[in-house]
CSV table of C-alpha atoms in Angstrom, one decimal:
chain,number,residue,atom,x,y,z
A,2,LEU,CA,-13.0,10.8,-29.2
A,3,LYS,CA,-16.5,12.2,-29.3
A,4,LEU,CA,-17.7,9.6,-26.8
A,5,GLN,CA,-14.7,10.5,-24.6
A,6,PHE,CA,-15.9,14.1,-24.8
A,7,LEU,CA,-19.4,13.0,-23.8
A,8,TYR,CA,-17.8,11.2,-20.8
A,9,PHE,CA,-16.5,14.5,-19.5
A,10,ILE,CA,-19.7,16.5,-20.1
A,11,GLY,CA,-21.5,13.9,-18.0
A,12,ASP,CA,-25.1,14.8,-17.1
A,13,ALA,CA,-25.4,17.9,-19.3
A,14,GLN,CA,-28.7,18.3,-21.0
A,15,LEU,CA,-28.2,18.4,-24.7
A,16,THR,CA,-30.6,19.3,-27.5
A,17,ASP,CA,-31.1,17.0,-30.4
A,18,LEU,CA,-29.3,19.5,-32.6
A,19,THR,CA,-26.3,19.6,-30.3
A,20,MET,CA,-26.2,15.8,-30.1
A,21,PHE,CA,-26.3,15.7,-33.9
A,22,ARG,CA,-23.4,18.1,-34.1
A,23,MET,CA,-21.4,16.1,-31.5
A,24,LEU,CA,-22.1,12.6,-32.7
A,25,GLY,CA,-22.4,13.4,-36.4
A,26,ALA,CA,-24.7,11.9,-38.9
A,27,ARG,CA,-22.8,8.6,-38.7
A,28,GLY,CA,-23.1,8.5,-34.9
A,29,VAL,CA,-26.9,9.2,-35.1
A,30,ARG,CA,-27.3,6.5,-37.7
A,31,SER,CA,-25.4,4.1,-35.4
A,32,CYS,CA,-27.7,4.9,-32.6
A,33,GLN,CA,-30.7,4.2,-34.8
A,34,ARG,CA,-29.2,0.9,-36.0
A,35,TRP,CA,-28.8,-0.3,-32.4
A,36,ASN,CA,-32.3,0.8,-31.5
A,37,THR,CA,-31.1,3.6,-29.1
A,38,THR,CA,-31.0,7.4,-29.0
A,39,PRO,CA,-28.2,9.9,-28.7
A,40,SER,CA,-29.6,10.9,-25.3
A,41,SER,CA,-29.3,7.3,-24.0
A,42,VAL,CA,-25.6,7.3,-25.2
A,43,VAL,CA,-25.0,10.4,-23.0
A,44,ALA,CA,-26.8,8.7,-20.1
A,45,GLY,CA,-24.9,5.5,-20.5
A,46,VAL,CA,-21.6,7.4,-20.6
A,47,SER,CA,-22.6,9.2,-17.4
A,48,GLU,CA,-23.2,5.9,-15.7
A,49,VAL,CA,-19.7,4.8,-16.7
A,50,ARG,CA,-18.4,8.0,-15.3
A,51,ASP,CA,-20.2,7.4,-12.0
A,52,LEU,CA,-18.9,3.9,-11.8
A,53,GLY,CA,-15.4,5.2,-12.4
A,54,LYS,CA,-15.7,7.7,-9.6
A,55,LEU,CA,-17.0,5.0,-7.2
A,56,LEU,CA,-14.0,2.8,-8.1
A,57,ARG,CA,-11.6,5.7,-7.5
A,58,ASP,CA,-13.3,6.4,-4.1
A,59,TYR,CA,-12.9,2.9,-2.9
A,60,SER,CA,-9.3,2.8,-4.2
A,61,THR,CA,-8.6,5.9,-2.1
A,62,LEU,CA,-10.2,4.2,0.9
A,63,GLY,CA,-8.1,1.1,0.4
A,64,LYS,CA,-4.9,3.0,-0.4
A,65,VAL,CA,-4.3,1.0,-3.5
A,66,LYS,CA,-0.6,2.0,-4.0
A,67,LEU,CA,0.3,1.1,-0.4
A,68,THR,CA,-1.8,-2.0,-0.6
A,69,GLY,CA,0.0,-3.1,-3.7
A,70,LEU,CA,3.4,-2.7,-1.9
A,71,VAL,CA,2.1,-4.8,1.0
A,72,ALA,CA,1.0,-7.6,-1.4
A,73,PHE,CA,4.3,-7.3,-3.2
A,74,THR,CA,6.2,-8.0,0.0
A,75,ALA,CA,4.1,-11.1,0.5
A,76,SER,CA,4.9,-12.2,-3.0
A,77,ALA,CA,8.6,-11.6,-2.3
A,78,GLY,CA,8.5,-14.0,0.7
A,79,PHE,CA,6.6,-16.6,-1.5
A,80,ALA,CA,9.2,-16.4,-4.3
A,81,ALA,CA,12.2,-16.2,-2.0
A,82,VAL,CA,11.6,-19.7,-0.6
A,83,GLY,CA,11.0,-21.3,-3.9
A,84,GLY,CA,7.2,-20.9,-4.4
A,85,PRO,CA,6.3,-21.0,-8.1
A,86,VAL,CA,5.7,-17.5,-9.3
A,87,VAL,CA,3.2,-18.5,-12.0
A,88,SER,CA,0.8,-20.6,-9.9
A,89,LEU,CA,-2.7,-20.4,-8.4
A,90,ALA,CA,-1.2,-20.4,-5.0
A,91,HIS,CA,0.7,-17.2,-5.8
A,92,VAL,CA,-2.4,-15.6,-7.3
A,93,GLY,CA,-4.4,-16.5,-4.2
A,94,LEU,CA,-1.7,-15.2,-1.9
A,95,PHE,CA,-1.3,-11.8,-3.7
A,96,THR,CA,-5.1,-11.3,-4.1
A,97,GLY,CA,-6.0,-12.4,-0.6
A,98,THR,CA,-3.3,-10.2,1.0
A,99,PHE,CA,-4.4,-7.3,-1.3
A,100,LEU,CA,-8.0,-7.6,-0.1
A,101,GLN,CA,-7.1,-7.9,3.5
A,102,SER,CA,-5.0,-4.8,3.3
A,103,MET,CA,-7.7,-2.8,1.5
A,104,SER,CA,-10.1,-3.8,4.2
A,105,ALA,CA,-7.7,-2.7,7.0
A,106,ASN,CA,-7.1,0.7,5.4
A,107,THR,CA,-10.8,1.3,4.8
A,108,PHE,CA,-11.7,0.5,8.5
A,109,ASN,CA,-8.8,2.9,9.5
A,110,GLN,CA,-10.4,5.7,7.5
A,111,VAL,CA,-13.9,4.9,8.9
A,112,ALA,CA,-12.4,5.2,12.5
A,113,GLU,CA,-10.5,8.4,11.8
A,114,ARG,CA,-13.0,10.2,9.6
A,115,ASP,CA,-13.6,13.0,12.3
A,116,PHE,CA,-9.8,13.6,12.5
A,117,ASP,CA,-9.2,13.4,8.8
A,118,LYS,CA,-11.4,16.5,8.5
A,119,LEU,CA,-8.7,18.5,10.4
A,120,MET,CA,-5.8,17.6,8.1
A,121,LYS,CA,-5.2,19.1,4.6
A,122,ARG,CA,-3.8,15.9,3.1
A,123,THR,CA,-6.9,13.9,4.2
A,124,ASN,CA,-9.8,16.3,4.2
A,125,ARG,CA,-10.9,15.2,0.7
A,126,ARG,CA,-11.1,11.5,1.4
A,127,PRO,CA,-14.4,10.0,0.3
A,128,ILE,CA,-15.9,9.4,3.7
A,129,VAL,CA,-15.0,13.0,4.9
A,130,THR,CA,-16.6,14.5,1.8
A,131,GLY,CA,-19.7,12.3,2.1
A,132,ASP,CA,-19.2,10.5,-1.2
A,133,ILE,CA,-19.2,7.2,0.6
A,134,LEU,CA,-21.1,6.7,3.9
A,135,PRO,CA,-19.3,5.1,6.8
A,136,GLU,CA,-21.7,2.1,6.9
A,137,GLU,CA,-21.2,1.5,3.2
A,138,ALA,CA,-17.4,1.5,3.7
A,139,ARG,CA,-17.8,-0.9,6.6
A,140,ARG,CA,-19.8,-3.4,4.6
A,141,THR,CA,-17.4,-3.3,1.7
A,142,ALA,CA,-14.4,-3.6,4.0
A,143,THR,CA,-16.0,-6.6,5.8
A,144,ALA,CA,-16.6,-8.3,2.4
A,145,GLN,CA,-13.0,-7.6,1.4
A,146,LEU,CA,-11.7,-9.1,4.7
A,147,ALA,CA,-13.9,-12.2,4.4
A,148,THR,CA,-13.0,-12.8,0.7
A,149,GLY,CA,-9.3,-12.2,1.2
A,150,THR,CA,-9.2,-14.5,4.2
A,151,MET,CA,-11.0,-17.3,2.4
A,152,MET,CA,-8.6,-17.0,-0.5
A,153,LEU,CA,-5.6,-17.1,1.8
A,154,TYR,CA,-7.1,-20.1,3.7
A,155,ALA,CA,-7.4,-21.9,0.4
A,156,VAL,CA,-3.7,-21.4,-0.2
A,157,ASP,CA,-2.5,-22.0,3.4
A,158,PRO,CA,-4.3,-21.8,6.8
A,159,MET,CA,-1.2,-20.3,8.5
A,160,SER,CA,-1.1,-17.5,5.9
A,161,ALA,CA,-4.8,-16.7,6.5
A,162,ALA,CA,-4.3,-16.7,10.3
A,163,LEU,CA,-1.3,-14.3,10.0
A,164,GLY,CA,-3.3,-12.1,7.7
A,165,VAL,CA,-6.2,-11.9,10.2
A,166,ALA,CA,-3.8,-11.1,13.0
A,167,CYS,CA,-2.1,-8.4,10.9
A,168,TRP,CA,-5.5,-6.9,10.1
A,169,GLY,CA,-6.5,-6.9,13.8
A,170,LEU,CA,-3.3,-5.4,15.0
A,171,TYR,CA,-3.6,-2.6,12.4
A,172,VAL,CA,-7.3,-1.8,13.0
A,173,HIS,CA,-7.6,-2.4,16.7
A,174,GLY,CA,-4.0,-1.7,17.8
A,175,TYR,CA,-2.2,0.7,15.6
A,176,THR,CA,-5.2,2.9,14.7
A,177,PRO,CA,-6.3,3.8,18.2
A,178,MET,CA,-2.8,4.0,19.5
A,179,LYS,CA,-2.0,6.9,17.1
A,180,ARG,CA,-3.9,9.2,19.5
A,181,GLN,CA,-2.3,7.7,22.6
A,182,HIS,CA,1.5,7.3,22.3
A,183,TRP,CA,4.2,7.9,19.7
A,184,LEU,CA,5.2,4.2,20.0
A,185,ASN,CA,2.4,3.6,17.5
A,186,THR,CA,5.0,3.7,14.7
A,187,TRP,CA,6.7,0.7,16.2
A,188,VAL,CA,3.4,-1.2,16.5
A,189,GLY,CA,2.7,-0.3,12.8
A,190,ALA,CA,6.1,-1.7,11.9
A,191,VAL,CA,5.1,-5.1,13.3
A,192,VAL,CA,2.1,-5.0,11.0
A,193,GLY,CA,4.3,-4.3,8.0
A,194,ALA,CA,6.7,-7.1,8.9
A,195,ILE,CA,4.0,-9.9,8.8
A,196,PRO,CA,3.2,-10.1,5.0
A,197,PRO,CA,6.5,-11.6,3.9
A,198,MET,CA,6.0,-14.3,6.6
A,199,MET,CA,2.6,-15.0,5.0
A,200,GLY,CA,4.3,-15.4,1.7
A,201,CYS,CA,6.9,-17.9,3.1
A,202,ALA,CA,4.1,-19.9,4.8
A,203,ALA,CA,2.1,-20.0,1.6
A,204,ALA,CA,5.0,-21.6,-0.2
A,205,GLY,CA,5.3,-24.3,2.4
A,206,ALA,CA,8.2,-22.9,4.4
A,207,SER,CA,8.2,-22.3,8.1
A,208,ILE,CA,7.6,-18.8,9.4
A,209,LEU,CA,10.7,-19.2,11.4
A,210,SER,CA,12.9,-20.1,8.5
A,211,PRO,CA,16.0,-18.0,7.9
A,212,THR,CA,14.4,-16.3,4.8
A,213,SER,CA,11.2,-15.5,6.7
A,214,ILE,CA,13.1,-14.1,9.7
A,215,PHE,CA,15.3,-12.0,7.4
A,216,LEU,CA,12.5,-10.5,5.4
A,217,ALA,CA,10.4,-9.7,8.4
A,218,SER,CA,13.4,-8.1,10.1
A,219,LEU,CA,14.1,-6.0,7.0
A,220,LEU,CA,10.5,-4.8,6.8
A,221,TYR,CA,10.3,-4.0,10.5
A,222,LEU,CA,13.5,-2.0,10.6
A,223,TRP,CA,13.1,-0.2,7.3
A,224,GLN,CA,9.7,1.2,8.3
A,225,ILE,CA,11.1,3.3,11.2
A,226,PRO,CA,13.1,5.8,9.2
A,227,HIS,CA,10.6,5.7,6.4
A,228,PHE,CA,7.6,6.7,8.6
A,229,LEU,CA,9.5,9.1,10.9
A,230,SER,CA,10.5,11.1,7.8
A,231,LEU,CA,7.0,10.9,6.4
A,232,CYS,CA,5.5,12.0,9.8
A,233,TYR,CA,7.8,15.0,9.9
A,234,LEU,CA,6.7,16.1,6.4
A,235,ASN,CA,3.1,16.0,7.7
A,236,ARG,CA,3.8,17.1,11.3
A,237,ARG,CA,1.4,20.1,11.2
A,238,ASP,CA,-1.5,17.9,10.1
A,239,TYR,CA,-0.8,15.3,12.7
A,240,LYS,CA,-0.5,17.8,15.4
A,241,ALA,CA,-3.7,19.6,14.4
A,242,ALA,CA,-5.6,16.2,14.4
A,243,GLY,CA,-4.2,15.2,17.8
A,244,PHE,CA,-2.1,12.3,16.6
A,245,LYS,CA,0.9,11.4,18.8
A,246,MET,CA,3.7,11.2,16.4
A,247,LEU,CA,7.3,11.4,17.5
A,248,SER,CA,8.4,13.6,14.6
A,249,HIS,CA,6.4,16.6,15.9
A,250,ILE,CA,6.7,15.7,19.7
A,251,ASP,CA,10.5,15.4,19.7
A,252,THR,CA,12.1,15.9,16.2
A,253,LYS,CA,15.6,15.4,17.5
A,254,LYS,CA,14.7,12.0,18.9
A,255,ALA,CA,13.0,11.1,15.7
A,256,GLY,CA,16.2,11.9,13.8
A,257,VAL,CA,18.3,9.8,16.2
A,258,PHE,CA,16.0,6.8,15.8
A,259,SER,CA,16.1,7.2,12.0
A,260,VAL,CA,19.9,7.0,12.1
A,261,ARG,CA,19.8,4.0,14.5
A,262,TYR,CA,17.3,2.0,12.6
A,263,SER,CA,18.9,2.8,9.2
A,264,ALA,CA,22.1,1.4,10.6
A,265,TYR,CA,20.3,-1.7,11.9
A,266,THR,CA,18.7,-2.2,8.5
A,267,THR,CA,22.2,-2.0,6.8
A,268,ALA,CA,23.7,-4.5,9.3
A,269,VAL,CA,20.8,-7.0,8.9
A,270,THR,CA,20.7,-6.9,5.1
A,271,THR,CA,24.5,-7.1,4.8
A,272,PHE,CA,25.3,-9.9,7.3
A,273,MET,CA,22.1,-11.9,8.0
A,274,PRO,CA,21.7,-13.4,4.5
A,275,LEU,CA,25.4,-14.3,4.4
A,276,TYR,CA,25.2,-15.9,7.9
A,277,PHE,CA,22.2,-18.0,7.0
A,278,GLY,CA,23.5,-18.7,3.4
A,279,VAL,CA,20.3,-17.5,1.8
A,280,ALA,CA,21.9,-15.0,-0.6
A,281,SER,CA,25.2,-14.5,-2.5
A,282,PRO,CA,28.0,-12.2,-1.3
A,283,PHE,CA,27.1,-9.8,-4.2
A,284,PHE,CA,23.8,-9.1,-2.4
A,285,ALA,CA,25.7,-8.2,0.8
A,286,MET,CA,27.8,-5.6,-1.2
A,287,GLU,CA,24.7,-4.1,-2.8
A,288,ALA,CA,22.8,-4.0,0.5
A,289,ALA,CA,25.8,-2.4,2.3
A,290,ALA,CA,26.0,0.4,-0.4
A,291,MET,CA,22.3,1.1,-0.3
A,292,GLY,CA,22.1,0.9,3.5
A,293,THR,CA,25.0,3.2,3.9
A,294,TYR,CA,23.4,5.9,1.8
A,295,MET,CA,20.1,5.5,3.8
A,296,THR,CA,22.0,5.9,7.0
A,297,TYR,CA,23.7,9.0,5.6
A,298,ALA,CA,20.3,10.4,4.6
A,299,SER,CA,19.0,9.7,8.1
A,300,TYR,CA,22.0,11.5,9.6
A,301,GLU,CA,21.3,14.6,7.4
A,302,PHE,CA,17.6,14.3,8.5
A,303,MET,CA,18.7,14.3,12.2
A,304,LYS,CA,21.0,17.3,11.7
A,305,SER,CA,18.6,19.4,9.5
A,306,PRO,CA,15.1,17.8,9.3
A,307,LEU,CA,13.6,20.8,7.5
A,308,GLN,CA,16.0,20.5,4.5
A,309,HIS,CA,16.5,16.7,4.4
A,310,ALA,CA,13.2,14.9,5.5
A,311,ARG,CA,11.9,14.7,2.0
A,312,LYS,CA,15.2,13.2,0.7
A,313,LEU,CA,15.1,10.5,3.3
A,314,PHE,CA,11.5,9.7,2.6
A,315,LEU,CA,11.9,9.5,-1.1
A,316,PHE,CA,15.0,7.3,-0.9
A,317,SER,CA,13.3,5.0,1.5
A,318,ILE,CA,10.4,4.5,-1.0
A,319,THR,CA,12.9,3.5,-3.6
A,320,TYR,CA,15.0,1.4,-1.2
A,321,LEU,CA,12.4,-1.2,-0.3
A,322,PRO,CA,11.4,-2.5,-3.7
A,323,VAL,CA,15.0,-2.4,-5.0
A,324,ILE,CA,16.4,-4.3,-2.1
A,325,LEU,CA,13.7,-6.9,-2.3
A,326,VAL,CA,14.2,-7.4,-6.1
A,327,LEU,CA,18.0,-7.7,-5.5
A,328,PHE,CA,17.4,-10.3,-2.8
A,329,LEU,CA,15.2,-12.3,-5.1
A,330,PHE,CA,17.8,-12.1,-7.8
A,331,HIS,CA,20.6,-13.3,-5.5
A,332,CYS,CA,18.8,-15.9,-3.4
A,333,GLY,CA,18.8,-18.4,-6.2
A,334,LYS,CA,15.4,-19.9,-5.4
A,335,VAL,CA,13.0,-18.0,-7.6
A,336,GLU,CA,11.0,-20.4,-9.7
A,337,ILE,CA,9.5,-18.7,-12.8
A,338,GLY,CA,8.2,-21.9,-14.5
A,339,ILE,CA,4.5,-22.4,-14.9
A,340,SER,CA,3.1,-24.6,-12.1
A,341,PRO,CA,0.8,-27.5,-13.3
A,342,LYS,CA,-1.6,-26.4,-10.6
A,343,LEU,CA,-2.2,-23.2,-12.5
A,344,LEU,CA,-3.8,-25.3,-15.3
A,345,CYS,CA,-5.3,-28.0,-13.1
A,346,PRO,CA,-5.7,-27.5,-9.3
A,347,MET,CA,-5.7,-31.3,-8.8
A,348,ALA,CA,-2.4,-31.8,-10.6
A,349,THR,CA,0.7,-32.8,-8.8
A,350,GLU,CA,3.9,-30.7,-9.2
């Protein structure tokens, strides 16, 4: 506990008496036993604190929570076509996708640093505050992209190619288009639809297999009501920064699109798995119930966006991981057993 307190005081200059009182006689004797001084303990803890801040800054640049969700959708595709969950291939897929997504988000923040200054929700990002220099961020993001791509290539070349294409579309397509046209949301939805296809390819399935098409369609359609509600909640920031978002350009149309794409999502999740035979009828019933509520929430958003945008946004966040887990539960192809390749890459399954 005393060392935790030292962590928070950081670089404070302490007298020997103060250090003695804080560390106690036993703490000072421990320092002497290990041939160090109380002041060096403070310095060492300060270095740990600085490292922790650096990690937090790069986590902010890479949007770790969003990146984790992206990697999870790739894992869902992998598991849904029978890829062994406990395997080196799955580890490589998840980690490679995670690193590529971190890289794309970092390059996005480098490109938009002058506009992030104008928005309340982004004006404390590390590049804006100067905690991380743009060139440092570029170098780190380049290393992340290279490492992630190599890991994906080791698992499956098609997955690596899809990942690079996804990265390029996000960095060089979606990012600049945000200041040009409100259709950027639909371009971004294509980016979000690719990771589950990467997962299917990594497990040896075709990217045009029924499961791959279903998951990509689900991800593409779901993103429209999700991001339109999010953009409405941040409409003043986007407008101040000059981003062309439909939710502040034409809120009524944003509501109509939310209802339409929520209905599309409901139809796809209810009927496509049944048609292709990739999930049980129980999944269709669960998907219909969840999709109906999201469509209703979208309808309320269309009628009264000020009161209901947050409800739609929060439900959409819950909807995606739940529907994916339900699909994995009902598809009947999830293989939990340990792959021999996890213990020996040269082993045969």
